[in-house]
């Protein structure tokens, strides 16, 4: 079956009118809506099989099988070499804090870490605090203010033989700019540094491939790609058993479980599996899951590129608007996420007025403090963020533009 946004939308209860208003969810970078099938799978697990791992009874056996299946689905989503390289946790931030402690154990005073200003601070604060604990030095690579992408020349100046790790985002959750991860990895390898990738904003829009990127670590969150609140991380096999995680003594010392503290959310894992099935539904039914994902994402990317072009063309009708990030000539190197400022109208005012019409957008800094500070926008309220997903339509963009004309013109 060929993808269309209308065929996707009918799978979401969230698009039903609320208080007589048809909602328009342009808030995808803050978290996607969730298909009914995902919610049903989570409820079915909780109501029929709720248990823990390792028991000699049916519900525990089902849960153990579920855990194994979830790792296999995450392996295919990220294209990991093995399902053993997948670590689950409550969210990406918690996983990153935990992994940062294990990764930094052998750092010494004077070692250096480079973070990027584009990053959500879950991939900045973790390394800042880990470095502080070890006496290491943190450098922040600037944003290229012309296209709001990574200033690679500045990054290159910061990396040297003392650099232990580069923490980088694959896509800005504020401006939508993509980062050339392979180029960052090549730079890191020249200096024997590790690379930790935040793929939270990348994963809903493009299919992750950790093998092609050759990264050491990558983390993302299922709630950004139509699933429940669940974090997952890829750990390269060379690090899987050499790192020493902080954990309780009885916990396993084998495989990914050594990084997973406490009982996992098995209902969330059930929902995650179904979210991957949702993402893969536009591929050939008889194909392996990775092949189905590849076929489906090609269709998502084509539709989202059309959304980008339509938005960038129509936003020019708004007087006094500033769009941060890449324009029409660079649609292929951005996600359909846009940071906006309007002359004479505060970001919060714009978001509130749109919200009254059922149009959901965000305002503020979205924890991308380095980016917003460098642009000089933190004290004046940040930006309005408009973010489209594959379930959004050209008509929703037209409605947004007409409302903006009323609010700011």
mmCIF file of C-alpha atoms in Angstrom:
data_model
loop_
_atom_site.group_PDB
_atom_site.id
_atom_site.type_symbol
_atom_site.label_atom_id
_atom_site.label_comp_id
_atom_site.label_asym_id
_atom_site.label_seq_id
_atom_site.Cartn_x
_atom_site.Cartn_y
_atom_site.Cartn_z
ATOM 1 C CA UNK A 1 0.000 0.000 0.000
ATOM 2 C CA UNK A 2 1.323 3.458 -0.923
ATOM 3 C CA UNK A 3 1.712 6.043 1.815
ATOM 4 C CA UNK A 4 -0.498 9.101 1.987
ATOM 5 C CA UNK A 5 -0.862 11.413 4.995
ATOM 6 C CA UNK A 6 -4.611 10.762 5.027
ATOM 7 C CA UNK A 7 -4.071 6.996 5.310
ATOM 8 C CA UNK A 8 -1.698 7.669 8.194
ATOM 9 C CA UNK A 9 -3.995 10.128 9.984
ATOM 10 C CA UNK A 10 -6.938 7.749 10.224
ATOM 11 C CA UNK A 11 -4.783 5.575 12.492
ATOM 12 C CA UNK A 12 -4.629 8.312 15.170
ATOM 13 C CA UNK A 13 -7.453 9.160 17.573
ATOM 14 C CA UNK A 14 -5.757 12.499 18.296
ATOM 15 C CA UNK A 15 -6.999 13.987 15.020
ATOM 16 C CA UNK A 16 -10.618 13.798 16.142
ATOM 17 C CA UNK A 17 -12.103 17.276 16.877
ATOM 18 C CA UNK A 18 -11.591 18.599 20.413
ATOM 19 C CA UNK A 19 -14.261 20.961 21.787
ATOM 20 C CA UNK A 20 -15.501 21.487 18.262
ATOM 21 C CA UNK A 21 -12.047 22.411 16.933
ATOM 22 C CA UNK A 22 -10.119 20.221 14.519
ATOM 23 C CA UNK A 23 -6.584 20.020 15.958
ATOM 24 C CA UNK A 24 -3.501 20.668 13.875
ATOM 25 C CA UNK A 25 -0.443 19.083 15.474
ATOM 26 C CA UNK A 26 2.569 21.061 14.282
ATOM 27 C CA UNK A 27 4.454 20.216 17.473
ATOM 28 C CA UNK A 28 6.165 17.023 16.305
ATOM 29 C CA UNK A 29 9.677 17.962 17.511
ATOM 30 C CA UNK A 30 8.333 17.957 21.062
ATOM 31 C CA UNK A 31 6.797 14.497 20.644
ATOM 32 C CA UNK A 32 4.610 12.853 18.023
ATOM 33 C CA UNK A 33 1.039 11.689 18.317
ATOM 34 C CA UNK A 34 0.568 7.951 18.909
ATOM 35 C CA UNK A 35 -1.381 5.536 16.664
ATOM 36 C CA UNK A 36 -4.281 3.664 18.225
ATOM 37 C CA UNK A 37 -2.588 0.352 17.478
ATOM 38 C CA UNK A 38 0.370 1.304 19.718
ATOM 39 C CA UNK A 39 -1.909 2.229 22.608
ATOM 40 C CA UNK A 40 -3.875 -0.999 22.219
ATOM 41 C CA UNK A 41 -0.725 -3.131 22.290
ATOM 42 C CA UNK A 42 0.416 -1.490 25.499
ATOM 43 C CA UNK A 43 -2.965 -2.006 27.144
ATOM 44 C CA UNK A 44 -3.125 -5.619 25.972
ATOM 45 C CA UNK A 45 0.238 -6.396 27.533
ATOM 46 C CA UNK A 46 -0.649 -4.751 30.839
ATOM 47 C CA UNK A 47 -4.046 -6.423 31.088
ATOM 48 C CA UNK A 48 -2.936 -9.920 30.060
ATOM 49 C CA UNK A 49 0.761 -10.509 30.772
ATOM 50 C CA UNK A 50 2.099 -7.974 33.283
ATOM 51 C CA UNK A 51 5.118 -9.661 34.844
ATOM 52 C CA UNK A 52 8.873 -9.507 35.259
ATOM 53 C CA UNK A 53 11.615 -11.481 33.545
ATOM 54 C CA UNK A 54 12.879 -14.944 34.364
ATOM 55 C CA UNK A 55 9.863 -16.666 35.933
ATOM 56 C CA UNK A 56 8.741 -20.253 35.253
ATOM 57 C CA UNK A 57 5.186 -19.254 34.313
ATOM 58 C CA UNK A 58 3.439 -18.097 31.167
ATOM 59 C CA UNK A 59 3.223 -14.332 31.715
ATOM 60 C CA UNK A 60 6.909 -14.087 32.618
ATOM 61 C CA UNK A 61 7.819 -16.175 29.579
ATOM 62 C CA UNK A 62 5.758 -13.849 27.371
ATOM 63 C CA UNK A 63 7.568 -10.868 28.910
ATOM 64 C CA UNK A 64 10.975 -12.435 28.288
ATOM 65 C CA UNK A 65 10.030 -13.049 24.648
ATOM 66 C CA UNK A 66 8.792 -9.461 24.424
ATOM 67 C CA UNK A 67 12.141 -8.119 25.656
ATOM 68 C CA UNK A 68 14.007 -10.186 23.078
ATOM 69 C CA UNK A 69 11.668 -9.076 20.296
ATOM 70 C CA UNK A 70 12.005 -5.403 21.271
ATOM 71 C CA UNK A 71 15.795 -5.624 21.030
ATOM 72 C CA UNK A 72 15.488 -7.194 17.586
ATOM 73 C CA UNK A 73 13.136 -4.444 16.418
ATOM 74 C CA UNK A 74 15.470 -1.737 17.744
ATOM 75 C CA UNK A 75 18.396 -3.494 16.065
ATOM 76 C CA UNK A 76 16.563 -3.269 12.740
ATOM 77 C CA UNK A 77 15.430 0.313 13.289
ATOM 78 C CA UNK A 78 19.000 1.477 13.968
ATOM 79 C CA UNK A 79 20.719 -1.147 11.751
ATOM 80 C CA UNK A 80 22.877 -2.432 14.591
ATOM 81 C CA UNK A 81 25.005 -5.509 13.984
ATOM 82 C CA UNK A 82 23.295 -7.434 16.789
ATOM 83 C CA UNK A 83 20.323 -7.068 19.107
ATOM 84 C CA UNK A 84 22.774 -7.370 22.033
ATOM 85 C CA UNK A 85 23.991 -3.853 21.223
ATOM 86 C CA UNK A 86 20.641 -2.272 22.164
ATOM 87 C CA UNK A 87 20.109 -0.782 25.626
ATOM 88 C CA UNK A 88 16.679 0.361 26.842
ATOM 89 C CA UNK A 89 15.836 2.902 29.506
ATOM 90 C CA UNK A 90 13.091 5.290 30.642
ATOM 91 C CA UNK A 91 14.204 8.010 28.216
ATOM 92 C CA UNK A 92 17.163 9.177 26.154
ATOM 93 C CA UNK A 93 18.281 11.664 28.808
ATOM 94 C CA UNK A 94 18.498 9.074 31.597
ATOM 95 C CA UNK A 95 20.383 6.672 29.330
ATOM 96 C CA UNK A 96 22.835 9.379 28.312
ATOM 97 C CA UNK A 97 23.521 10.380 31.916
ATOM 98 C CA UNK A 98 24.083 6.714 32.807
ATOM 99 C CA UNK A 99 26.307 5.966 29.815
ATOM 100 C CA UNK A 100 28.295 9.172 30.322
ATOM 101 C CA UNK A 101 29.322 7.939 33.768
ATOM 102 C CA UNK A 102 30.525 4.616 32.371
ATOM 103 C CA UNK A 103 32.281 6.168 29.370
ATOM 104 C CA UNK A 104 34.085 8.799 31.476
ATOM 105 C CA UNK A 105 35.474 6.432 34.129
ATOM 106 C CA UNK A 106 38.965 6.469 32.601
ATOM 107 C CA UNK A 107 39.115 10.203 31.890
ATOM 108 C CA UNK A 108 41.777 12.129 33.780
ATOM 109 C CA UNK A 109 42.431 15.778 34.505
ATOM 110 C CA UNK A 110 43.258 17.637 31.313
ATOM 111 C CA UNK A 111 41.339 15.333 28.981
ATOM 112 C CA UNK A 112 38.947 17.152 26.661
ATOM 113 C CA UNK A 113 35.371 16.679 25.457
ATOM 114 C CA UNK A 114 33.645 18.515 22.613
ATOM 115 C CA UNK A 115 29.885 19.116 22.547
ATOM 116 C CA UNK A 116 27.940 20.931 19.859
ATOM 117 C CA UNK A 117 25.786 24.016 20.349
ATOM 118 C CA UNK A 118 23.061 22.460 18.197
ATOM 119 C CA UNK A 119 22.447 19.761 20.783
ATOM 120 C CA UNK A 120 19.504 19.391 23.086
ATOM 121 C CA UNK A 121 21.111 19.730 26.512
ATOM 122 C CA UNK A 122 20.493 16.076 27.365
ATOM 123 C CA UNK A 123 23.541 15.492 25.155
ATOM 124 C CA UNK A 124 25.433 18.444 26.635
ATOM 125 C CA UNK A 125 24.767 18.525 30.389
ATOM 126 C CA UNK A 126 25.584 14.815 30.761
ATOM 127 C CA UNK A 127 29.080 15.351 29.402
ATOM 128 C CA UNK A 128 29.605 18.642 31.209
ATOM 129 C CA UNK A 129 28.917 16.984 34.555
ATOM 130 C CA UNK A 130 30.895 13.844 33.739
ATOM 131 C CA UNK A 131 33.841 16.022 32.712
ATOM 132 C CA UNK A 132 33.589 18.093 35.885
ATOM 133 C CA UNK A 133 33.717 14.909 37.973
ATOM 134 C CA UNK A 134 36.927 13.833 36.208
ATOM 135 C CA UNK A 135 38.637 17.195 35.835
ATOM 136 C CA UNK A 136 38.228 17.118 32.071
ATOM 137 C CA UNK A 137 37.655 20.214 29.917
ATOM 138 C CA UNK A 138 34.508 20.750 27.813
ATOM 139 C CA UNK A 139 34.525 22.770 24.593
ATOM 140 C CA UNK A 140 31.381 23.729 22.683
ATOM 141 C CA UNK A 141 31.425 23.838 18.891
ATOM 142 C CA UNK A 142 29.561 26.828 17.517
ATOM 143 C CA UNK A 143 26.592 27.026 15.204
ATOM 144 C CA UNK A 144 27.060 28.264 11.648
ATOM 145 C CA UNK A 145 24.656 31.188 11.933
ATOM 146 C CA UNK A 146 24.097 31.358 8.185
ATOM 147 C CA UNK A 147 22.321 27.996 7.969
ATOM 148 C CA UNK A 148 21.981 27.148 11.690
ATOM 149 C CA UNK A 149 23.912 23.946 11.194
ATOM 150 C CA UNK A 150 27.140 22.754 12.796
ATOM 151 C CA UNK A 151 30.175 25.013 12.289
ATOM 152 C CA UNK A 152 32.442 22.149 11.274
ATOM 153 C CA UNK A 153 35.513 24.352 10.885
ATOM 154 C CA UNK A 154 35.163 25.400 14.514
ATOM 155 C CA UNK A 155 34.603 21.797 15.592
ATOM 156 C CA UNK A 156 37.784 20.786 13.790
ATOM 157 C CA UNK A 157 39.749 23.472 15.631
ATOM 158 C CA UNK A 158 38.563 22.117 18.991
ATOM 159 C CA UNK A 159 39.488 18.466 18.445
ATOM 160 C CA UNK A 160 43.016 17.314 19.280
ATOM 161 C CA UNK A 161 44.909 14.381 20.742
ATOM 162 C CA UNK A 162 43.492 15.111 24.211
ATOM 163 C CA UNK A 163 39.892 14.802 22.963
ATOM 164 C CA UNK A 164 38.170 11.775 24.433
ATOM 165 C CA UNK A 165 34.694 12.195 22.970
ATOM 166 C CA UNK A 166 32.585 14.289 20.588
ATOM 167 C CA UNK A 167 28.899 14.564 21.507
ATOM 168 C CA UNK A 168 26.903 15.631 18.482
ATOM 169 C CA UNK A 169 23.302 15.813 17.356
ATOM 170 C CA UNK A 170 22.247 14.268 14.044
ATOM 171 C CA UNK A 171 19.551 16.904 13.501
ATOM 172 C CA UNK A 172 18.702 20.097 15.349
ATOM 173 C CA UNK A 173 15.358 19.868 17.125
ATOM 174 C CA UNK A 174 15.060 23.651 16.789
ATOM 175 C CA UNK A 175 16.145 24.600 13.262
ATOM 176 C CA UNK A 176 15.884 21.189 11.566
ATOM 177 C CA UNK A 177 19.450 21.343 10.228
ATOM 178 C CA UNK A 178 21.060 17.949 9.600
ATOM 179 C CA UNK A 179 24.655 17.219 10.579
ATOM 180 C CA UNK A 180 27.053 15.159 8.459
ATOM 181 C CA UNK A 181 27.728 12.456 11.052
ATOM 182 C CA UNK A 182 30.157 10.527 8.853
ATOM 183 C CA UNK A 183 32.306 13.646 8.580
ATOM 184 C CA UNK A 184 32.296 14.066 12.377
ATOM 185 C CA UNK A 185 33.225 10.390 12.855
ATOM 186 C CA UNK A 186 36.100 10.689 10.389
ATOM 187 C CA UNK A 187 37.423 13.684 12.346
ATOM 188 C CA UNK A 188 37.080 11.800 15.648
ATOM 189 C CA UNK A 189 38.910 8.748 14.310
ATOM 190 C CA UNK A 190 41.908 10.881 13.329
ATOM 191 C CA UNK A 191 42.299 11.714 17.023
ATOM 192 C CA UNK A 192 41.145 8.393 18.547
ATOM 193 C CA UNK A 193 38.069 10.069 20.040
ATOM 194 C CA UNK A 194 34.686 8.436 20.544
ATOM 195 C CA UNK A 195 31.422 9.762 19.055
ATOM 196 C CA UNK A 196 28.104 9.867 20.906
ATOM 197 C CA UNK A 197 25.151 10.780 18.658
ATOM 198 C CA UNK A 198 21.832 12.254 19.744
ATOM 199 C CA UNK A 199 19.427 10.981 17.056
ATOM 200 C CA UNK A 200 16.234 11.985 18.883
ATOM 201 C CA UNK A 201 15.124 14.496 16.251
ATOM 202 C CA UNK A 202 16.649 12.619 13.322
ATOM 203 C CA UNK A 203 14.879 9.286 13.884
ATOM 204 C CA UNK A 204 11.276 10.326 13.023
ATOM 205 C CA UNK A 205 12.371 11.770 9.678
ATOM 206 C CA UNK A 206 15.231 9.625 8.366
ATOM 207 C CA UNK A 207 16.204 6.003 8.919
ATOM 208 C CA UNK A 208 19.192 5.659 11.253
ATOM 209 C CA UNK A 209 22.121 3.487 10.143
ATOM 210 C CA UNK A 210 24.737 3.106 12.875
ATOM 211 C CA UNK A 211 26.857 0.786 10.735
ATOM 212 C CA UNK A 212 27.076 3.273 7.868
ATOM 213 C CA UNK A 213 27.946 6.085 10.300
ATOM 214 C CA UNK A 214 30.393 3.910 12.302
ATOM 215 C CA UNK A 215 29.484 5.673 15.536
ATOM 216 C CA UNK A 216 30.400 4.439 19.000
ATOM 217 C CA UNK A 217 27.095 5.318 20.657
ATOM 218 C CA UNK A 218 23.700 6.583 19.507
ATOM 219 C CA UNK A 219 20.570 7.353 21.505
ATOM 220 C CA UNK A 220 16.979 8.206 20.619
ATOM 221 C CA UNK A 221 13.449 8.228 22.063
ATOM 222 C CA UNK A 222 10.388 6.307 20.876
ATOM 223 C CA UNK A 223 7.956 9.073 21.808
ATOM 224 C CA UNK A 224 9.423 11.165 18.997
ATOM 225 C CA UNK A 225 8.556 8.514 16.384
ATOM 226 C CA UNK A 226 4.967 7.553 17.209
ATOM 227 C CA UNK A 227 5.696 5.356 20.209
ATOM 228 C CA UNK A 228 5.583 5.558 24.030
ATOM 229 C CA UNK A 229 8.021 7.234 26.401
ATOM 230 C CA UNK A 230 11.010 4.927 26.066
ATOM 231 C CA UNK A 231 14.701 5.562 25.502
ATOM 232 C CA UNK A 232 17.087 3.351 23.573
ATOM 233 C CA UNK A 233 20.805 3.466 22.923
ATOM 234 C CA UNK A 234 23.148 1.664 20.563
ATOM 235 C CA UNK A 235 26.492 0.630 22.024
ATOM 236 C CA UNK A 236 29.212 -0.465 19.603
ATOM 237 C CA UNK A 237 30.346 -4.036 20.343
ATOM 238 C CA UNK A 238 33.875 -2.931 21.250
ATOM 239 C CA UNK A 239 32.402 -1.002 24.201
ATOM 240 C CA UNK A 240 29.649 -3.370 25.281
ATOM 241 C CA UNK A 241 31.697 -5.312 27.832
ATOM 242 C CA UNK A 242 34.696 -3.022 28.374
ATOM 243 C CA UNK A 243 32.692 -0.199 29.952
ATOM 244 C CA UNK A 244 31.883 -0.450 33.649
ATOM 245 C CA UNK A 245 28.383 0.871 34.272
ATOM 246 C CA UNK A 246 27.049 2.054 37.604
ATOM 247 C CA UNK A 247 24.627 -0.695 38.635
ATOM 248 C CA UNK A 248 23.348 -2.742 41.542
ATOM 249 C CA UNK A 249 25.541 -5.713 42.439
ATOM 250 C CA UNK A 250 23.113 -8.564 41.593
ATOM 251 C CA UNK A 251 22.406 -7.200 38.097
ATOM 252 C CA UNK A 252 23.818 -9.117 35.157
ATOM 253 C CA UNK A 253 27.362 -8.528 33.956
ATOM 254 C CA UNK A 254 26.533 -9.786 30.475
ATOM 255 C CA UNK A 255 25.171 -8.038 27.412
ATOM 256 C CA UNK A 256 23.036 -4.900 27.312
ATOM 257 C CA UNK A 257 21.308 -5.767 30.589
ATOM 258 C CA UNK A 258 24.362 -4.547 32.481
ATOM 259 C CA UNK A 259 23.434 -0.991 31.448
ATOM 260 C CA UNK A 260 19.727 -1.331 32.251
ATOM 261 C CA UNK A 261 19.001 -0.317 35.835
ATOM 262 C CA UNK A 262 15.850 -1.579 37.491
ATOM 263 C CA UNK A 263 12.787 -3.121 35.898
ATOM 264 C CA UNK A 264 12.086 -2.039 32.347
ATOM 265 C CA UNK A 265 8.726 -0.699 31.152
ATOM 266 C CA UNK A 266 7.567 -3.814 29.343
ATOM 267 C CA UNK A 267 4.333 -2.152 28.260
ATOM 268 C CA UNK A 268 6.430 0.573 26.622
ATOM 269 C CA UNK A 269 8.523 -2.079 24.878
ATOM 270 C CA UNK A 270 5.312 -3.604 23.549
ATOM 271 C CA UNK A 271 4.236 -0.202 22.251
ATOM 272 C CA UNK A 272 7.668 0.394 20.733
ATOM 273 C CA UNK A 273 7.449 -2.814 18.703
ATOM 274 C CA UNK A 274 4.086 -1.732 17.334
ATOM 275 C CA UNK A 275 5.415 1.761 16.579
ATOM 276 C CA UNK A 276 8.135 0.201 14.410
ATOM 277 C CA UNK A 277 5.473 -1.888 12.677
ATOM 278 C CA UNK A 278 3.507 1.318 12.077
ATOM 279 C CA UNK A 279 6.592 2.959 10.556
ATOM 280 C CA UNK A 280 7.255 -0.071 8.338
ATOM 281 C CA UNK A 281 3.702 -0.555 7.085
ATOM 282 C CA UNK A 282 4.245 1.013 3.646
ATOM 283 C CA UNK A 283 6.923 -1.511 2.669
ATOM 284 C CA UNK A 284 6.322 -4.908 1.097
ATOM 285 C CA UNK A 285 4.421 -7.141 3.509
ATOM 286 C CA UNK A 286 6.653 -10.132 2.851
ATOM 287 C CA UNK A 287 9.921 -8.203 3.192
ATOM 288 C CA UNK A 288 12.149 -8.263 6.289
ATOM 289 C CA UNK A 289 11.471 -5.469 8.764
ATOM 290 C CA UNK A 290 14.568 -3.414 7.816
ATOM 291 C CA UNK A 291 13.651 -3.538 4.122
ATOM 292 C CA UNK A 292 10.086 -2.477 4.939
ATOM 293 C CA UNK A 293 11.405 0.414 6.994
ATOM 294 C CA UNK A 294 13.652 1.518 4.127
ATOM 295 C CA UNK A 295 10.748 1.492 1.658
ATOM 296 C CA UNK A 296 8.468 3.346 4.067
ATOM 297 C CA UNK A 297 10.994 6.032 4.995
ATOM 298 C CA UNK A 298 11.609 6.846 1.339
ATOM 299 C CA UNK A 299 7.933 7.766 1.113
ATOM 300 C CA UNK A 300 8.026 9.752 4.359
ATOM 301 C CA UNK A 301 11.068 11.687 3.168
ATOM 302 C CA UNK A 302 9.439 12.570 -0.154
ATOM 303 C CA UNK A 303 6.288 13.841 1.562
ATOM 304 C CA UNK A 304 8.205 15.782 4.213
ATOM 305 C CA UNK A 305 10.364 17.410 1.525
ATOM 306 C CA UNK A 306 7.139 18.575 -0.134
ATOM 307 C CA UNK A 307 5.967 19.975 3.225
ATOM 308 C CA UNK A 308 9.283 21.818 3.601
ATOM 309 C CA UNK A 309 9.062 23.386 0.162
ATOM 310 C CA UNK A 310 5.429 24.419 0.593
ATOM 311 C CA UNK A 311 6.058 25.960 4.009
ATOM 312 C CA UNK A 312 9.148 27.885 2.886
ATOM 313 C CA UNK A 313 7.295 29.248 -0.115
ATOM 314 C CA UNK A 314 4.216 30.289 1.836
ATOM 315 C CA UNK A 315 5.998 31.746 4.863
ATOM 316 C CA UNK A 316 7.395 34.438 2.559
ATOM 317 C CA UNK A 317 3.872 35.918 2.541
ATOM 318 C CA UNK A 318 4.300 36.923 6.194
ATOM 319 C CA UNK A 319 5.803 40.368 6.705
ATOM 320 C CA UNK A 320 8.578 40.709 9.248
ATOM 321 C CA UNK A 321 9.290 36.998 9.671
ATOM 322 C CA UNK A 322 12.766 35.555 10.186
ATOM 323 C CA UNK A 323 13.282 31.863 9.404
ATOM 324 C CA UNK A 324 16.404 30.406 11.028
ATOM 325 C CA UNK A 325 18.033 27.565 9.139
ATOM 326 C CA UNK A 326 18.280 26.205 5.643
ATOM 327 C CA UNK A 327 16.103 27.449 2.805
ATOM 328 C CA UNK A 328 14.508 26.082 -0.349
ATOM 329 C CA UNK A 329 17.835 25.312 -1.991
ATOM 330 C CA UNK A 330 18.813 23.006 0.904
ATOM 331 C CA UNK A 331 15.624 21.095 1.699
ATOM 332 C CA UNK A 332 17.518 17.793 1.434
ATOM 333 C CA UNK A 333 19.724 18.736 4.386
ATOM 334 C CA UNK A 334 17.007 19.649 6.893
ATOM 335 C CA UNK A 335 13.978 18.159 8.587
ATOM 336 C CA UNK A 336 10.570 19.890 8.331
ATOM 337 C CA UNK A 337 11.217 21.770 11.576
ATOM 338 C CA UNK A 338 11.419 25.571 11.547
ATOM 339 C CA UNK A 339 12.499 28.227 14.045
ATOM 340 C CA UNK A 340 10.731 31.562 13.522
ATOM 341 C CA UNK A 341 10.729 35.103 14.871
ATOM 342 C CA UNK A 342 8.204 37.810 14.041
ATOM 343 C CA UNK A 343 8.851 41.553 14.205
ATOM 344 C CA UNK A 344 6.800 43.122 16.966
ATOM 345 C CA UNK A 345 5.162 39.896 18.232
ATOM 346 C CA UNK A 346 6.678 37.752 20.976
ATOM 347 C CA UNK A 347 7.067 33.990 20.371
ATOM 348 C CA UNK A 348 4.825 33.194 23.341
ATOM 349 C CA UNK A 349 2.070 35.455 21.994
ATOM 350 C CA UNK A 350 2.177 33.749 18.609
ATOM 351 C CA UNK A 351 2.047 30.272 20.169
ATOM 352 C CA UNK A 352 -0.863 31.213 22.441
ATOM 353 C CA UNK A 353 -2.904 32.753 19.624
ATOM 354 C CA UNK A 354 -2.331 29.729 17.403
ATOM 355 C CA UNK A 355 -3.210 27.410 20.285
ATOM 356 C CA UNK A 356 -6.586 29.119 20.623
ATOM 357 C CA UNK A 357 -7.300 28.004 17.049
ATOM 358 C CA UNK A 358 -6.241 24.419 17.708
ATOM 359 C CA UNK A 359 -2.871 24.850 15.986
ATOM 360 C CA UNK A 360 -0.214 23.321 18.223
ATOM 361 C CA UNK A 361 3.272 24.860 18.068
ATOM 362 C CA UNK A 362 5.999 25.456 20.646
ATOM 363 C CA UNK A 363 7.811 28.565 21.802
ATOM 364 C CA UNK A 364 11.005 28.965 23.812
ATOM 365 C CA UNK A 365 14.454 27.345 23.656
ATOM 366 C CA UNK A 366 13.548 23.601 23.749
ATOM 367 C CA UNK A 367 16.673 22.860 25.836
ATOM 368 C CA UNK A 368 18.882 23.814 22.854
ATOM 369 C CA UNK A 369 20.497 26.513 24.993
ATOM 370 C CA UNK A 370 23.767 26.741 23.085
ATOM 371 C CA UNK A 371 21.973 27.455 19.815
ATOM 372 C CA UNK A 372 19.492 29.979 21.224
ATOM 373 C CA UNK A 373 22.190 31.770 23.226
ATOM 374 C CA UNK A 374 24.494 32.076 20.220
ATOM 375 C CA UNK A 375 21.640 33.513 18.145
ATOM 376 C CA UNK A 376 21.069 36.064 20.913
ATOM 377 C CA UNK A 377 17.437 35.084 21.428
ATOM 378 C CA UNK A 378 17.353 33.621 24.936
ATOM 379 C CA UNK A 379 16.415 36.817 26.787
ATOM 380 C CA UNK A 380 13.695 37.733 24.275
ATOM 381 C CA UNK A 381 11.750 34.471 24.465
ATOM 382 C CA UNK A 382 13.547 32.191 22.043
ATOM 383 C CA UNK A 383 11.670 31.271 18.877
ATOM 384 C CA UNK A 384 8.393 29.873 17.640
ATOM 385 C CA UNK A 385 9.001 26.291 16.547
ATOM 386 C CA UNK A 386 6.822 24.735 13.861
ATOM 387 C CA UNK A 387 7.516 21.075 13.188
ATOM 388 C CA UNK A 388 5.816 18.782 10.687
ATOM 389 C CA UNK A 389 5.608 14.993 10.687
ATOM 390 C CA UNK A 390 4.577 12.691 7.869
ATOM 391 C CA UNK A 391 0.972 12.833 9.075
ATOM 392 C CA UNK A 392 0.820 16.578 8.422
ATOM 393 C CA UNK A 393 -0.661 18.022 5.226
ATOM 394 C CA UNK A 394 -0.233 20.915 2.829
ATOM 395 C CA UNK A 395 -3.680 22.143 3.918
ATOM 396 C CA UNK A 396 -2.490 22.451 7.514
ATOM 397 C CA UNK A 397 0.358 24.650 6.322
ATOM 398 C CA UNK A 398 -2.107 26.852 4.435
ATOM 399 C CA UNK A 399 -4.263 27.187 7.558
ATOM 400 C CA UNK A 400 -1.201 28.086 9.625
ATOM 401 C CA UNK A 401 -0.160 30.812 7.202
ATOM 402 C CA UNK A 402 -3.620 32.355 7.165
ATOM 403 C CA UNK A 403 -3.695 32.459 10.971
ATOM 404 C CA UNK A 404 -0.209 33.980 11.113
ATOM 405 C CA UNK A 405 -1.363 36.742 8.763
ATOM 406 C CA UNK A 406 -4.054 37.632 11.282
ATOM 407 C CA UNK A 407 -1.749 37.449 14.308
ATOM 408 C CA UNK A 408 1.424 39.210 13.131
ATOM 409 C CA UNK A 409 0.530 41.265 10.019
#
